PDB file of C-alpha atoms and ligand atoms in Angstrom:
ATOM      1  CA  MET A  88      11.763   4.324 -11.656  1.00  0.00           C
ATOM      2  CA  ARG A  89       8.052   3.584 -11.772  1.00  0.00           C
ATOM      3  CA  GLN A  90       6.311   2.344  -8.673  1.00  0.00           C
ATOM      4  CA  ARG A  91       2.933   0.728  -8.147  1.00  0.00           C
ATOM      5  CA  THR A  92       1.129   0.101  -4.867  1.00  0.00           C
ATOM      6  CA  GLY A  93      -1.485  -2.486  -3.887  1.00  0.00           C
ATOM      7  CA  ILE A  94      -3.688  -3.090  -0.866  1.00  0.00           C
ATOM      8  CA  GLY A  95      -4.695  -6.390   0.734  1.00  0.00           C
ATOM      9  CA  TYR A  96      -7.169  -7.412   3.410  1.00  0.00           C
ATOM     10  CA  ASP A  97      -8.112 -10.798   4.819  1.00  0.00           C
ATOM     11  CA  LEU A  98      -9.970 -12.325   7.742  1.00  0.00           C
ATOM     12  CA  HIS A  99     -10.351 -15.904   8.950  1.00  0.00           C
ATOM     13  CA  PRO A 100     -12.426 -17.333  11.819  1.00  0.00           C
ATOM     14  CA  LEU A 101     -10.606 -18.546  14.938  1.00  0.00           C
ATOM     15  CA  VAL A 102     -11.754 -22.063  15.789  1.00  0.00           C
ATOM     16  CA  ALA A 103     -10.764 -25.023  17.931  1.00  0.00           C
ATOM     17  CA  GLY A 104      -8.778 -27.855  16.376  1.00  0.00           C
ATOM     18  CA  ARG A 105      -6.761 -25.737  13.945  1.00  0.00           C
ATOM     19  CA  ARG A 106      -3.161 -24.494  13.996  1.00  0.00           C
ATOM     20  CA  LEU A 107      -2.572 -20.746  14.201  1.00  0.00           C
ATOM     21  CA  VAL A 108      -0.211 -19.749  11.387  1.00  0.00           C
ATOM     22  CA  LEU A 109       0.549 -16.089  10.676  1.00  0.00           C
ATOM     23  CA  GLY A 110       3.290 -14.816   8.410  1.00  0.00           C
ATOM     24  CA  GLY A 111       4.377 -18.412   7.864  1.00  0.00           C
ATOM     25  CA  VAL A 112       5.079 -18.864  11.581  1.00  0.00           C
ATOM     26  CA  GLU A 113       3.156 -21.297  13.760  1.00  0.00           C
ATOM     27  CA  ILE A 114       2.072 -19.612  16.980  1.00  0.00           C
ATOM     28  CA  PRO A 115       1.116 -21.628  20.062  1.00  0.00           C
ATOM     29  CA  TYR A 116      -2.526 -20.888  20.913  1.00  0.00           C
ATOM     30  CA  GLU A 117      -5.634 -22.805  21.967  1.00  0.00           C
ATOM     31  CA  ARG A 118      -7.323 -22.209  18.603  1.00  0.00           C
ATOM     32  CA  GLY A 119      -6.334 -21.599  14.982  1.00  0.00           C
ATOM     33  CA  LEU A 120      -7.620 -20.051  11.773  1.00  0.00           C
ATOM     34  CA  LEU A 121     -10.206 -21.856   9.691  1.00  0.00           C
ATOM     35  CA  GLY A 122      -9.732 -21.999   5.935  1.00  0.00           C
ATOM     36  CA  HIS A 123      -9.041 -24.189   2.932  1.00  0.00           C
ATOM     37  CA  SER A 124      -5.286 -23.547   3.119  1.00  0.00           C
ATOM     38  CA  ASP A 125      -3.471 -22.977   6.411  1.00  0.00           C
ATOM     39  CA  ALA A 126      -5.639 -19.804   6.584  1.00  0.00           C
ATOM     40  CA  ASP A 127      -2.625 -17.543   7.171  1.00  0.00           C
ATOM     41  CA  ALA A 128      -4.515 -14.236   6.984  1.00  0.00           C
ATOM     42  CA  LEU A 129      -1.306 -12.185   7.024  1.00  0.00           C
ATOM     43  CA  CYS A 130       0.211 -14.027   4.052  1.00  0.00           C
ATOM     44  CA  HIS A 131      -3.133 -13.778   2.242  1.00  0.00           C
ATOM     45  CA  ALA A 132      -3.342 -10.011   2.773  1.00  0.00           C
ATOM     46  CA  ILE A 133       0.251  -9.548   1.579  1.00  0.00           C
ATOM     47  CA  THR A 134      -0.376 -11.783  -1.454  1.00  0.00           C
ATOM     48  CA  ASP A 135      -3.418  -9.693  -2.395  1.00  0.00           C
ATOM     49  CA  ALA A 136      -1.448  -6.453  -1.963  1.00  0.00           C
ATOM     50  CA  LEU A 137       1.335  -7.886  -4.155  1.00  0.00           C
ATOM     51  CA  LEU A 138      -1.022  -9.089  -6.896  1.00  0.00           C
ATOM     52  CA  GLY A 139      -2.933  -5.809  -6.687  1.00  0.00           C
ATOM     53  CA  ALA A 140       0.200  -3.726  -7.122  1.00  0.00           C
ATOM     54  CA  ALA A 141       1.167  -5.818 -10.162  1.00  0.00           C
ATOM     55  CA  GLY A 142      -2.305  -5.621 -11.692  1.00  0.00           C
ATOM     56  CA  LEU A 143      -2.564  -9.420 -11.503  1.00  0.00           C
ATOM     57  CA  GLY A 144      -5.959  -9.745  -9.835  1.00  0.00           C
ATOM     58  CA  ASP A 145      -6.284 -11.446  -6.466  1.00  0.00           C
ATOM     59  CA  ILE A 146      -5.346 -14.546  -4.513  1.00  0.00           C
ATOM     60  CA  GLY A 147      -8.688 -16.272  -5.150  1.00  0.00           C
ATOM     61  CA  GLN A 148      -8.154 -16.126  -8.921  1.00  0.00           C
ATOM     62  CA  HIS A 149      -4.714 -17.729  -8.764  1.00  0.00           C
ATOM     63  CA  PHE A 150      -5.187 -20.126  -5.839  1.00  0.00           C
ATOM     64  CA  PRO A 151      -8.928 -20.904  -5.647  1.00  0.00           C
ATOM     65  CA  ASP A 152     -10.172 -22.332  -2.352  1.00  0.00           C
ATOM     66  CA  THR A 153     -12.207 -24.846  -4.349  1.00  0.00           C
ATOM     67  CA  ASP A 154      -9.029 -26.433  -5.724  1.00  0.00           C
ATOM     68  CA  PRO A 155      -7.959 -29.559  -3.788  1.00  0.00           C
ATOM     69  CA  GLN A 156      -4.268 -28.841  -4.490  1.00  0.00           C
ATOM     70  CA  TYR A 157      -4.473 -25.868  -2.102  1.00  0.00           C
ATOM     71  CA  LYS A 158      -6.102 -27.831   0.727  1.00  0.00           C
ATOM     72  CA  ASP A 159      -3.980 -27.148   3.822  1.00  0.00           C
ATOM     73  CA  ALA A 160      -1.446 -25.407   1.574  1.00  0.00           C
ATOM     74  CA  ARG A 161       1.232 -23.372   3.298  1.00  0.00           C
ATOM     75  CA  SER A 162       0.252 -19.813   2.407  1.00  0.00           C
ATOM     76  CA  LEU A 163       3.857 -18.638   2.594  1.00  0.00           C
ATOM     77  CA  ASN A 164       4.441 -20.899  -0.417  1.00  0.00           C
ATOM     78  CA  LEU A 165       1.444 -19.389  -2.238  1.00  0.00           C
ATOM     79  CA  LEU A 166       2.995 -15.970  -1.597  1.00  0.00           C
ATOM     80  CA  ARG A 167       6.266 -17.314  -3.016  1.00  0.00           C
ATOM     81  CA  ARG A 168       4.454 -18.391  -6.186  1.00  0.00           C
ATOM     82  CA  ALA A 169       2.772 -14.992  -6.486  1.00  0.00           C
ATOM     83  CA  VAL A 170       6.168 -13.250  -6.122  1.00  0.00           C
ATOM     84  CA  LYS A 171       7.512 -15.343  -9.000  1.00  0.00           C
ATOM     85  CA  MET A 172       4.565 -14.218 -11.184  1.00  0.00           C
ATOM     86  CA  VAL A 173       5.435 -10.614 -10.348  1.00  0.00           C
ATOM     87  CA  TRP A 174       9.142 -11.122 -11.095  1.00  0.00           C
ATOM     88  CA  ARG A 175       8.153 -12.514 -14.497  1.00  0.00           C
ATOM     89  CA  GLU A 176       6.440  -9.161 -15.143  1.00  0.00           C
ATOM     90  CA  LYS A 177       9.802  -7.441 -14.461  1.00  0.00           C
ATOM     91  CA  MET A 178       8.716  -5.958 -11.168  1.00  0.00           C
ATOM     92  CA  GLY A 179      10.228  -6.330  -7.690  1.00  0.00           C
ATOM     93  CA  VAL A 180       9.087  -5.563  -4.165  1.00  0.00           C
ATOM     94  CA  VAL A 181      10.145  -2.234  -2.673  1.00  0.00           C
ATOM     95  CA  ASN A 182       8.468  -2.603   0.715  1.00  0.00           C
ATOM     96  CA  VAL A 183       5.433  -3.936   2.527  1.00  0.00           C
ATOM     97  CA  ASP A 184       3.660  -2.635   5.596  1.00  0.00           C
ATOM     98  CA  ALA A 185       1.089  -4.857   7.299  1.00  0.00           C
ATOM     99  CA  THR A 186      -1.073  -4.909  10.406  1.00  0.00           C
ATOM    100  CA  VAL A 187      -2.531  -7.999  12.056  1.00  0.00           C
ATOM    101  CA  ILE A 188      -5.638  -7.432  14.182  1.00  0.00           C
ATOM    102  CA  ALA A 189      -5.867 -10.124  16.855  1.00  0.00           C
ATOM    103  CA  GLU A 190      -7.246  -9.791  20.362  1.00  0.00           C
ATOM    104  CA  GLU A 191      -5.244 -12.888  21.348  1.00  0.00           C
ATOM    105  CA  PRO A 192      -2.596 -14.195  21.426  1.00  0.00           C
ATOM    106  CA  LEU A 193       0.054 -11.518  21.887  1.00  0.00           C
ATOM    107  CA  LEU A 194       1.848 -11.515  18.535  1.00  0.00           C
ATOM    108  CA  THR A 195       4.701  -9.133  19.304  1.00  0.00           C
ATOM    109  CA  PRO A 196       7.201 -11.898  20.229  1.00  0.00           C
ATOM    110  CA  TYR A 197       6.636 -13.586  16.854  1.00  0.00           C
ATOM    111  CA  LEU A 198       6.882 -10.517  14.606  1.00  0.00           C
ATOM    112  CA  PRO A 199      10.657 -10.734  13.984  1.00  0.00           C
ATOM    113  CA  LYS A 200      10.382 -14.364  12.823  1.00  0.00           C
ATOM    114  CA  MET A 201       7.389 -13.526  10.578  1.00  0.00           C
ATOM    115  CA  ARG A 202       9.286 -10.552   9.198  1.00  0.00           C
ATOM    116  CA  ALA A 203      12.307 -12.680   8.323  1.00  0.00           C
ATOM    117  CA  ALA A 204      10.140 -15.366   6.677  1.00  0.00           C
ATOM    118  CA  ILE A 205       8.171 -12.878   4.583  1.00  0.00           C
ATOM    119  CA  ALA A 206      11.273 -10.891   3.584  1.00  0.00           C
ATOM    120  CA  GLU A 207      12.978 -14.053   2.379  1.00  0.00           C
ATOM    121  CA  VAL A 208       9.985 -14.960   0.210  1.00  0.00           C
ATOM    122  CA  LEU A 209       9.624 -11.417  -1.171  1.00  0.00           C
ATOM    123  CA  GLY A 210      13.356 -11.266  -1.989  1.00  0.00           C
ATOM    124  CA  VAL A 211      13.996  -8.177   0.129  1.00  0.00           C
ATOM    125  CA  GLU A 212      15.892  -7.295   3.296  1.00  0.00           C
ATOM    126  CA  PRO A 213      13.855  -7.588   6.513  1.00  0.00           C
ATOM    127  CA  ASP A 214      13.910  -3.792   6.931  1.00  0.00           C
ATOM    128  CA  ARG A 215      11.604  -3.597   3.873  1.00  0.00           C
ATOM    129  CA  VAL A 216       8.940  -5.620   5.707  1.00  0.00           C
ATOM    130  CA  ASN A 217       7.168  -3.762   8.504  1.00  0.00           C
ATOM    131  CA  LEU A 218       4.749  -5.781  10.613  1.00  0.00           C
ATOM    132  CA  LYS A 219       2.444  -4.466  13.293  1.00  0.00           C
ATOM    133  CA  ALA A 220       0.003  -6.158  15.642  1.00  0.00           C
ATOM    134  CA  THR A 221      -2.999  -4.465  17.170  1.00  0.00           C
ATOM    135  CA  ARG A 222      -6.197  -5.348  19.010  1.00  0.00           C
ATOM    136  CA  SER A 223      -9.824  -4.474  18.417  1.00  0.00           C
ATOM    137  CA  GLU A 224     -10.324  -3.278  22.028  1.00  0.00           C
ATOM    138  CA  GLY A 225     -12.906  -5.973  22.715  1.00  0.00           C
ATOM    139  CA  LEU A 226     -15.245  -4.685  20.002  1.00  0.00           C
ATOM    140  CA  GLY A 227     -16.837  -6.650  17.172  1.00  0.00           C
ATOM    141  CA  PRO A 228     -15.979 -10.207  16.079  1.00  0.00           C
ATOM    142  CA  LEU A 229     -12.243  -9.440  16.174  1.00  0.00           C
ATOM    143  CA  GLY A 230     -12.521  -8.105  19.706  1.00  0.00           C
ATOM    144  CA  ALA A 231     -14.599 -11.158  20.694  1.00  0.00           C
ATOM    145  CA  LYS A 232     -11.698 -13.397  19.539  1.00  0.00           C
ATOM    146  CA  GLN A 233     -13.895 -14.949  16.836  1.00  0.00           C
ATOM    147  CA  ALA A 234     -11.507 -14.047  14.021  1.00  0.00           C
ATOM    148  CA  VAL A 235      -8.124 -12.620  13.088  1.00  0.00           C
ATOM    149  CA  ALA A 236      -7.742 -10.059  10.289  1.00  0.00           C
ATOM    150  CA  ALA A 237      -4.789  -8.581   8.425  1.00  0.00           C
ATOM    151  CA  LEU A 238      -4.215  -5.528   6.265  1.00  0.00           C
ATOM    152  CA  ALA A 239      -1.257  -4.953   3.948  1.00  0.00           C
ATOM    153  CA  VAL A 240       0.066  -2.270   1.634  1.00  0.00           C
ATOM    154  CA  LEU A 241       2.858  -3.229  -0.754  1.00  0.00           C
ATOM    155  CA  THR A 242       4.845  -1.227  -3.285  1.00  0.00           C
ATOM    156  CA  LEU A 243       6.519  -2.617  -6.402  1.00  0.00           C
ATOM    157  CA  ASP A 244       9.276  -1.100  -8.492  1.00  0.00           C
ATOM    158  CA  GLU A 245       8.997  -1.766 -12.221  1.00  0.00           C
ATOM    159  CA  SER A 246      12.754  -1.597 -12.669  1.00  0.00           C
ATOM    160  CA  SER A 247      13.874  -3.973  -9.909  1.00  0.00           C
ATOM    161  CA  GLY A 248      12.218  -7.250 -10.951  1.00  0.00           C
TER     162      GLY A 248
HETATM  163 MG1   MG B  76      -7.686 -15.871   3.268  1.00  0.00          MG
END
């Protein structure tokens, strides 16, 4: 069994007049993430970790933010498309671990729903998707609630695709 691991990172500004979508789940909050798609930083970080592990580049190469077809796209569906690319390469997801850094809102109540949504898309059991939420302790743009960031590490198995 050969395994490969990839890393992903993403950040989007928090602005008024946008929905807050993380891990494919809409979260009630006074502001949302700004981006060409739904700006789901968690899905973007996981997609980059997935593509990285597979040696398939990054999310911007496959789903450019200059392409009108991805305007307001649901990033969970972009992740789904990336998973299909990986399956075509005869690889499957072993596990993913991700951290969302958001000063507000409190994400803990939404983590189980995000976990279930991401696991379904990755074709794994929810126990293979570990999600964590943390704060930036008031420091920097994340601490000032100007942005939300996400980090992900994902491992693929070359024999389980
Ligand atoms: Mg992004």
